[in-house]
Amino acid sequence: MFTETFKALNKEAQFTKEMLGSGATQIRNANYASKGIYFQAFTNLSTGLERIGKLCLLLDYFVEHDGRFPDFDYMKNEIGHKILVIYEKSLNVISKHSIEMKFLPSLNDPIHLAILKILSDFAQGDRYSNIDLVVGSRRQSDPIAAWFNNVDTPLFEFTVSKKKKGTIYSNAAMIATVLKPFVSICHASETGEEITDVEDASRRTGMQAAVAPYRQLYILQIIRYWVELLTSLQYTAMQNGSEEIPFFSEIFAPFYNDDSYIRTRKTWDAF
């Protein structure tokens, strides 16, 4: 029979997998006209990454303390809710156990780090950024603007080809020529500026479509990093008490694939 610890860890992993899958799907579709999708994605991804990171640290503690899990105070005071801190601890775990990562040995690429910071800040308070602004809170960060400036803009600049950029700009100009006399635009950009020009709106739509696969790829690479670490720790932990440890590798299996496979999927919330 399954132990209560096994059942709890199994449920936690399943819940986490579903949140990460939803977030990875949603982040591909968010744009200036659908800002709520950003918040759905950020909520799922920040919660999911915190949880899978904590699963890794739980197993590390289990291995280091002869099959015992930490208590509540350890989880609250030593680990907390900061995704960046959890990530830094994961690097120590990899080094301590001499784990050889098949894919990414770290998430120190500037885009990966930018994503982790945005999601870490979101989890710590930026999820209330709109209410904070209304009530005059000292904390008035904008996670959508941070994403646009620190993730989408570099992705568009460095990963989208010159030819593709030219097509986006020329298509926007052509659409503006045809529609401008008949169409009125009233939107706000990711950074808050008003969008009232057809060409600007079309250009931004083209930019989002161009970076969407890349932003999803980087998110999935981050998820895969944690899945790979969790899988490595799982087998070590099972040596100290296999009846307590689920096969996390099976639960998170779809995420454990190389980039060529990851690029073929747009939806990750139904597997």
mmCIF file of C-alpha atoms in Angstrom:
data_model
loop_
_atom_site.group_PDB
_atom_site.id
_atom_site.type_symbol
_atom_site.label_atom_id
_atom_site.label_comp_id
_atom_site.label_asym_id
_atom_site.label_seq_id
_atom_site.Cartn_x
_atom_site.Cartn_y
_atom_site.Cartn_z
ATOM 1 C CA MET A 1 0.000 0.000 0.000
ATOM 2 C CA PHE A 2 1.053 3.558 -0.647
ATOM 3 C CA THR A 3 2.202 5.554 2.378
ATOM 4 C CA GLU A 4 0.642 8.911 3.193
ATOM 5 C CA THR A 5 3.931 10.595 2.279
ATOM 6 C CA PHE A 6 3.990 8.847 -1.097
ATOM 7 C CA LYS A 7 0.401 9.898 -1.845
ATOM 8 C CA ALA A 8 1.076 13.498 -0.824
ATOM 9 C CA LEU A 9 4.192 13.770 -2.992
ATOM 10 C CA ASN A 10 2.409 12.119 -5.901
ATOM 11 C CA LYS A 11 -0.507 14.569 -5.710
ATOM 12 C CA GLU A 12 1.881 17.498 -5.388
ATOM 13 C CA ALA A 13 3.771 16.410 -8.506
ATOM 14 C CA GLN A 14 0.602 15.929 -10.547
ATOM 15 C CA PHE A 15 -0.752 19.311 -9.520
ATOM 16 C CA THR A 16 2.586 20.951 -10.304
ATOM 17 C CA LYS A 17 2.812 19.282 -13.722
ATOM 18 C CA GLU A 18 -0.627 20.595 -14.664
ATOM 19 C CA MET A 19 0.189 24.138 -13.570
ATOM 20 C CA LEU A 20 3.446 24.148 -15.513
ATOM 21 C CA GLY A 21 1.728 22.744 -18.594
ATOM 22 C CA SER A 22 -0.984 25.393 -18.458
ATOM 23 C CA GLY A 23 1.551 28.169 -17.957
ATOM 24 C CA ALA A 24 3.738 26.969 -20.836
ATOM 25 C CA THR A 25 0.684 26.952 -23.108
ATOM 26 C CA GLN A 26 -0.625 30.330 -21.986
ATOM 27 C CA ILE A 27 2.666 32.198 -22.325
ATOM 28 C CA ARG A 28 2.678 31.510 -26.052
ATOM 29 C CA ASN A 29 -0.677 33.277 -26.533
ATOM 30 C CA ALA A 30 -0.345 36.392 -24.383
ATOM 31 C CA ASN A 31 -0.142 39.766 -26.121
ATOM 32 C CA TYR A 32 -1.030 43.439 -25.638
ATOM 33 C CA ALA A 33 -4.686 42.776 -26.509
ATOM 34 C CA SER A 34 -4.977 39.808 -24.109
ATOM 35 C CA LYS A 35 -3.084 40.921 -21.028
ATOM 36 C CA GLY A 36 -5.074 38.664 -18.735
ATOM 37 C CA ILE A 37 -3.345 35.698 -20.332
ATOM 38 C CA TYR A 38 -0.016 37.067 -19.075
ATOM 39 C CA PHE A 39 -1.313 36.958 -15.516
ATOM 40 C CA GLN A 40 -2.716 33.459 -15.979
ATOM 41 C CA ALA A 41 0.647 32.304 -17.320
ATOM 42 C CA PHE A 42 2.661 34.068 -14.625
ATOM 43 C CA THR A 43 0.424 32.646 -11.876
ATOM 44 C CA ASN A 44 0.738 29.082 -13.134
ATOM 45 C CA LEU A 45 4.445 29.276 -13.921
ATOM 46 C CA SER A 46 5.528 31.007 -10.711
ATOM 47 C CA THR A 47 3.527 28.584 -8.579
ATOM 48 C CA GLY A 48 4.628 25.561 -10.595
ATOM 49 C CA LEU A 49 8.323 26.450 -10.597
ATOM 50 C CA GLU A 50 8.307 27.150 -6.874
ATOM 51 C CA ARG A 51 6.673 23.797 -6.209
ATOM 52 C CA ILE A 52 8.924 21.690 -8.441
ATOM 53 C CA GLY A 53 11.945 23.506 -7.020
ATOM 54 C CA LYS A 54 10.795 22.665 -3.516
ATOM 55 C CA LEU A 55 10.277 19.039 -4.481
ATOM 56 C CA CYS A 56 13.938 18.972 -5.525
ATOM 57 C CA LEU A 57 15.058 20.497 -2.251
ATOM 58 C CA LEU A 58 12.858 18.098 -0.277
ATOM 59 C CA LEU A 59 14.557 15.146 -1.953
ATOM 60 C CA ASP A 60 17.983 16.668 -1.383
ATOM 61 C CA TYR A 61 17.210 16.947 2.344
ATOM 62 C CA PHE A 62 15.810 13.396 2.334
ATOM 63 C CA VAL A 63 19.046 12.077 0.843
ATOM 64 C CA GLU A 64 21.264 14.095 3.171
ATOM 65 C CA HIS A 65 19.360 13.102 6.341
ATOM 66 C CA ASP A 66 19.037 9.333 5.964
ATOM 67 C CA GLY A 67 15.474 9.226 4.679
ATOM 68 C CA ARG A 68 13.958 12.015 6.781
ATOM 69 C CA PHE A 69 12.100 15.012 5.366
ATOM 70 C CA PRO A 70 12.545 18.552 6.754
ATOM 71 C CA ASP A 71 10.030 20.137 9.100
ATOM 72 C CA PHE A 72 7.771 23.111 8.426
ATOM 73 C CA ASP A 73 10.183 25.664 9.909
ATOM 74 C CA TYR A 74 12.946 24.546 7.557
ATOM 75 C CA MET A 75 10.712 24.899 4.514
ATOM 76 C CA LYS A 76 9.506 28.327 5.625
ATOM 77 C CA ASN A 77 12.715 29.865 6.913
ATOM 78 C CA GLU A 78 15.435 28.145 4.875
ATOM 79 C CA ILE A 79 13.662 27.905 1.529
ATOM 80 C CA GLY A 80 10.760 30.360 1.514
ATOM 81 C CA HIS A 81 8.963 31.442 -1.654
ATOM 82 C CA LYS A 82 11.682 33.155 -3.667
ATOM 83 C CA ILE A 83 12.167 31.343 -6.959
ATOM 84 C CA LEU A 84 15.600 32.870 -7.505
ATOM 85 C CA VAL A 85 16.742 31.674 -4.074
ATOM 86 C CA ILE A 86 15.383 28.198 -4.793
ATOM 87 C CA TYR A 87 17.275 28.229 -8.091
ATOM 88 C CA GLU A 88 20.529 29.234 -6.366
ATOM 89 C CA LYS A 89 20.062 26.367 -3.924
ATOM 90 C CA SER A 90 19.546 23.991 -6.845
ATOM 91 C CA LEU A 91 22.996 24.854 -8.193
ATOM 92 C CA ASN A 92 24.478 23.837 -4.856
ATOM 93 C CA VAL A 93 22.528 20.577 -4.989
ATOM 94 C CA ILE A 94 23.902 19.782 -8.454
ATOM 95 C CA SER A 95 27.435 20.483 -7.301
ATOM 96 C CA LYS A 96 27.072 18.619 -3.995
ATOM 97 C CA HIS A 97 25.787 15.429 -5.614
ATOM 98 C CA SER A 98 28.009 15.732 -8.713
ATOM 99 C CA ILE A 99 24.946 15.523 -10.950
ATOM 100 C CA GLU A 100 25.729 15.567 -14.658
ATOM 101 C CA MET A 101 22.872 17.338 -16.409
ATOM 102 C CA LYS A 102 22.040 16.036 -19.878
ATOM 103 C CA PHE A 103 20.537 19.291 -21.094
ATOM 104 C CA LEU A 104 21.258 22.615 -19.348
ATOM 105 C CA PRO A 105 23.722 22.574 -16.435
ATOM 106 C CA SER A 106 22.347 25.919 -15.259
ATOM 107 C CA LEU A 107 19.850 28.645 -16.102
ATOM 108 C CA ASN A 108 22.425 31.432 -16.246
ATOM 109 C CA ASP A 109 21.540 32.520 -19.778
ATOM 110 C CA PRO A 110 20.319 36.158 -19.601
ATOM 111 C CA ILE A 111 16.855 35.262 -20.919
ATOM 112 C CA HIS A 112 16.439 32.394 -18.460
ATOM 113 C CA LEU A 113 17.543 34.616 -15.586
ATOM 114 C CA ALA A 114 15.211 37.419 -16.690
ATOM 115 C CA ILE A 115 12.278 35.002 -16.721
ATOM 116 C CA LEU A 116 13.176 33.633 -13.294
ATOM 117 C CA LYS A 117 13.406 37.139 -11.847
ATOM 118 C CA ILE A 118 10.060 38.206 -13.301
ATOM 119 C CA LEU A 119 8.339 35.092 -11.976
ATOM 120 C CA SER A 120 10.084 35.362 -8.612
ATOM 121 C CA ASP A 121 8.988 38.993 -8.262
ATOM 122 C CA PHE A 122 5.487 38.043 -9.387
ATOM 123 C CA ALA A 123 5.246 35.383 -6.693
ATOM 124 C CA GLN A 124 6.452 37.803 -4.018
ATOM 125 C CA GLY A 125 4.021 40.598 -4.802
ATOM 126 C CA ASP A 126 3.965 41.761 -8.413
ATOM 127 C CA ARG A 127 0.815 39.681 -8.951
ATOM 128 C CA TYR A 128 -0.961 42.550 -7.188
ATOM 129 C CA SER A 129 0.740 45.237 -9.269
ATOM 130 C CA ASN A 130 -2.494 46.796 -10.534
ATOM 131 C CA ILE A 131 -4.063 47.017 -7.082
ATOM 132 C CA ASP A 132 -0.788 48.312 -5.639
ATOM 133 C CA LEU A 133 -0.862 51.157 -8.147
ATOM 134 C CA VAL A 134 -4.455 52.068 -7.305
ATOM 135 C CA VAL A 135 -3.890 52.120 -3.546
ATOM 136 C CA GLY A 136 -0.542 53.921 -3.748
ATOM 137 C CA SER A 137 1.672 51.092 -2.550
ATOM 138 C CA ARG A 138 5.417 51.586 -2.638
ATOM 139 C CA ARG A 139 5.607 48.421 -4.723
ATOM 140 C CA GLN A 140 4.384 49.359 -8.178
ATOM 141 C CA SER A 141 6.270 47.053 -10.525
ATOM 142 C CA ASP A 142 4.621 45.923 -13.748
ATOM 143 C CA PRO A 143 5.364 42.264 -14.581
ATOM 144 C CA ILE A 144 3.993 42.553 -18.134
ATOM 145 C CA ALA A 145 6.223 45.529 -18.900
ATOM 146 C CA ALA A 146 9.174 43.689 -17.360
ATOM 147 C CA TRP A 147 8.464 40.687 -19.574
ATOM 148 C CA PHE A 148 8.218 42.834 -22.710
ATOM 149 C CA ASN A 149 11.415 44.744 -21.964
ATOM 150 C CA ASN A 150 13.580 41.905 -20.630
ATOM 151 C CA VAL A 151 12.294 38.848 -22.487
ATOM 152 C CA ASP A 152 10.323 39.644 -25.644
ATOM 153 C CA THR A 153 12.434 42.569 -26.818
ATOM 154 C CA PRO A 154 15.767 40.678 -26.597
ATOM 155 C CA LEU A 155 14.145 37.626 -28.180
ATOM 156 C CA PHE A 156 12.889 39.705 -31.097
ATOM 157 C CA GLU A 157 16.222 41.458 -31.488
ATOM 158 C CA PHE A 158 18.495 38.415 -31.311
ATOM 159 C CA THR A 159 16.449 35.375 -32.400
ATOM 160 C CA VAL A 160 14.091 36.632 -35.114
ATOM 161 C CA SER A 161 15.765 36.797 -38.514
ATOM 162 C CA LYS A 162 16.304 40.052 -40.376
ATOM 163 C CA LYS A 163 14.128 38.738 -43.196
ATOM 164 C CA LYS A 164 11.277 37.945 -40.794
ATOM 165 C CA LYS A 165 11.504 41.380 -39.227
ATOM 166 C CA GLY A 166 11.319 42.963 -42.663
ATOM 167 C CA THR A 167 8.203 40.954 -43.468
ATOM 168 C CA ILE A 168 6.551 42.053 -40.216
ATOM 169 C CA TYR A 169 7.256 45.721 -40.913
ATOM 170 C CA SER A 170 6.152 45.584 -44.561
ATOM 171 C CA ASN A 171 2.961 43.678 -43.715
ATOM 172 C CA ALA A 172 2.101 46.227 -41.035
ATOM 173 C CA ALA A 173 2.577 49.098 -43.482
ATOM 174 C CA MET A 174 0.428 47.367 -46.100
ATOM 175 C CA ILE A 175 -2.368 46.625 -43.611
ATOM 176 C CA ALA A 176 -2.296 50.235 -42.436
ATOM 177 C CA THR A 177 -2.628 51.489 -46.007
ATOM 178 C CA VAL A 178 -5.726 49.360 -46.544
ATOM 179 C CA LEU A 179 -7.443 49.675 -43.173
ATOM 180 C CA LYS A 180 -6.437 53.033 -41.730
ATOM 181 C CA PRO A 181 -9.326 54.958 -43.353
ATOM 182 C CA PHE A 182 -11.864 52.513 -41.909
ATOM 183 C CA VAL A 183 -10.477 51.195 -38.614
ATOM 184 C CA SER A 184 -10.069 52.843 -35.226
ATOM 185 C CA ILE A 185 -7.565 51.393 -32.742
ATOM 186 C CA CYS A 186 -7.572 51.937 -28.985
ATOM 187 C CA HIS A 187 -5.301 49.688 -26.941
ATOM 188 C CA ALA A 188 -2.488 49.957 -24.432
ATOM 189 C CA SER A 189 0.873 48.346 -25.099
ATOM 190 C CA GLU A 190 2.609 45.958 -22.712
ATOM 191 C CA THR A 191 4.508 48.931 -21.316
ATOM 192 C CA GLY A 192 1.458 51.181 -21.019
ATOM 193 C CA GLU A 193 1.710 53.432 -24.070
ATOM 194 C CA GLU A 194 -1.467 54.065 -26.039
ATOM 195 C CA ILE A 195 -1.818 52.217 -29.343
ATOM 196 C CA THR A 196 -3.996 54.233 -31.691
ATOM 197 C CA ASP A 197 -2.267 53.560 -34.984
ATOM 198 C CA VAL A 198 -3.192 50.591 -37.208
ATOM 199 C CA GLU A 199 0.378 50.108 -38.356
ATOM 200 C CA ASP A 200 1.729 50.101 -34.811
ATOM 201 C CA ALA A 201 -0.911 47.589 -33.708
ATOM 202 C CA SER A 202 -0.211 45.321 -36.673
ATOM 203 C CA ARG A 203 3.539 45.526 -36.143
ATOM 204 C CA ARG A 204 3.176 44.578 -32.470
ATOM 205 C CA THR A 205 0.937 41.653 -33.388
ATOM 206 C CA GLY A 206 3.569 40.430 -35.836
ATOM 207 C CA MET A 207 6.305 40.807 -33.237
ATOM 208 C CA GLN A 208 4.353 38.778 -30.688
ATOM 209 C CA ALA A 209 3.714 36.007 -33.203
ATOM 210 C CA ALA A 210 7.420 35.917 -34.060
ATOM 211 C CA VAL A 211 8.680 35.658 -30.466
ATOM 212 C CA ALA A 212 5.895 33.386 -29.158
ATOM 213 C CA PRO A 213 7.644 30.086 -30.033
ATOM 214 C CA TYR A 214 10.898 31.318 -28.509
ATOM 215 C CA ARG A 215 9.348 32.541 -25.268
ATOM 216 C CA GLN A 216 7.640 29.148 -24.909
ATOM 217 C CA LEU A 217 10.897 27.333 -25.678
ATOM 218 C CA TYR A 218 12.777 29.216 -22.970
ATOM 219 C CA ILE A 219 10.013 28.504 -20.447
ATOM 220 C CA LEU A 220 10.092 24.813 -21.300
ATOM 221 C CA GLN A 221 13.878 24.738 -20.982
ATOM 222 C CA ILE A 222 13.502 26.123 -17.456
ATOM 223 C CA ILE A 223 10.883 23.506 -16.606
ATOM 224 C CA ARG A 224 13.064 20.764 -18.093
ATOM 225 C CA TYR A 225 15.990 21.865 -15.917
ATOM 226 C CA TRP A 226 13.932 21.243 -12.787
ATOM 227 C CA VAL A 227 12.505 17.982 -14.131
ATOM 228 C CA GLU A 228 15.985 16.677 -14.876
ATOM 229 C CA LEU A 229 17.229 17.610 -11.405
ATOM 230 C CA LEU A 230 14.154 16.085 -9.757
ATOM 231 C CA THR A 231 14.591 12.859 -11.730
ATOM 232 C CA SER A 232 18.245 12.569 -10.716
ATOM 233 C CA LEU A 233 17.424 13.101 -7.054
ATOM 234 C CA GLN A 234 14.497 10.689 -7.256
ATOM 235 C CA TYR A 235 16.701 7.684 -7.971
ATOM 236 C CA THR A 236 19.153 8.618 -5.235
ATOM 237 C CA ALA A 237 16.329 9.152 -2.741
ATOM 238 C CA MET A 238 14.771 5.805 -3.574
ATOM 239 C CA GLN A 239 17.855 4.109 -2.195
ATOM 240 C CA ASN A 240 16.934 5.520 1.230
ATOM 241 C CA GLY A 241 13.227 4.737 1.140
ATOM 242 C CA SER A 242 11.667 3.771 -2.146
ATOM 243 C CA GLU A 243 8.213 3.336 -0.599
ATOM 244 C CA GLU A 244 8.066 7.077 0.091
ATOM 245 C CA ILE A 245 9.177 8.368 -3.307
ATOM 246 C CA PRO A 246 6.943 8.397 -6.422
ATOM 247 C CA PHE A 247 8.320 8.050 -9.930
ATOM 248 C CA PHE A 248 8.486 11.775 -10.633
ATOM 249 C CA SER A 249 10.232 10.910 -13.892
ATOM 250 C CA GLU A 250 6.992 9.381 -15.185
ATOM 251 C CA ILE A 251 4.766 12.239 -14.034
ATOM 252 C CA PHE A 252 6.910 14.917 -15.669
ATOM 253 C CA ALA A 253 8.035 12.775 -18.624
ATOM 254 C CA PRO A 254 6.639 15.013 -21.439
ATOM 255 C CA PHE A 255 8.889 17.865 -20.308
ATOM 256 C CA TYR A 256 12.003 15.696 -20.418
ATOM 257 C CA ASN A 257 12.746 15.980 -24.135
ATOM 258 C CA ASP A 258 15.245 17.800 -26.290
ATOM 259 C CA ASP A 259 14.573 21.125 -27.957
ATOM 260 C CA SER A 260 13.705 19.586 -31.310
ATOM 261 C CA TYR A 261 10.692 17.855 -29.722
ATOM 262 C CA ILE A 262 9.731 20.786 -27.521
ATOM 263 C CA ARG A 263 9.519 23.032 -30.574
ATOM 264 C CA THR A 264 6.902 20.776 -32.193
ATOM 265 C CA ARG A 265 4.277 21.298 -29.478
ATOM 266 C CA LYS A 266 2.205 24.409 -28.859
ATOM 267 C CA THR A 267 -0.026 23.066 -26.083
ATOM 268 C CA TRP A 268 1.213 21.457 -22.879
ATOM 269 C CA ASP A 269 -1.886 21.451 -20.709
ATOM 270 C CA ALA A 270 -3.368 18.156 -21.909
ATOM 271 C CA PHE A 271 -1.055 15.168 -21.445
#
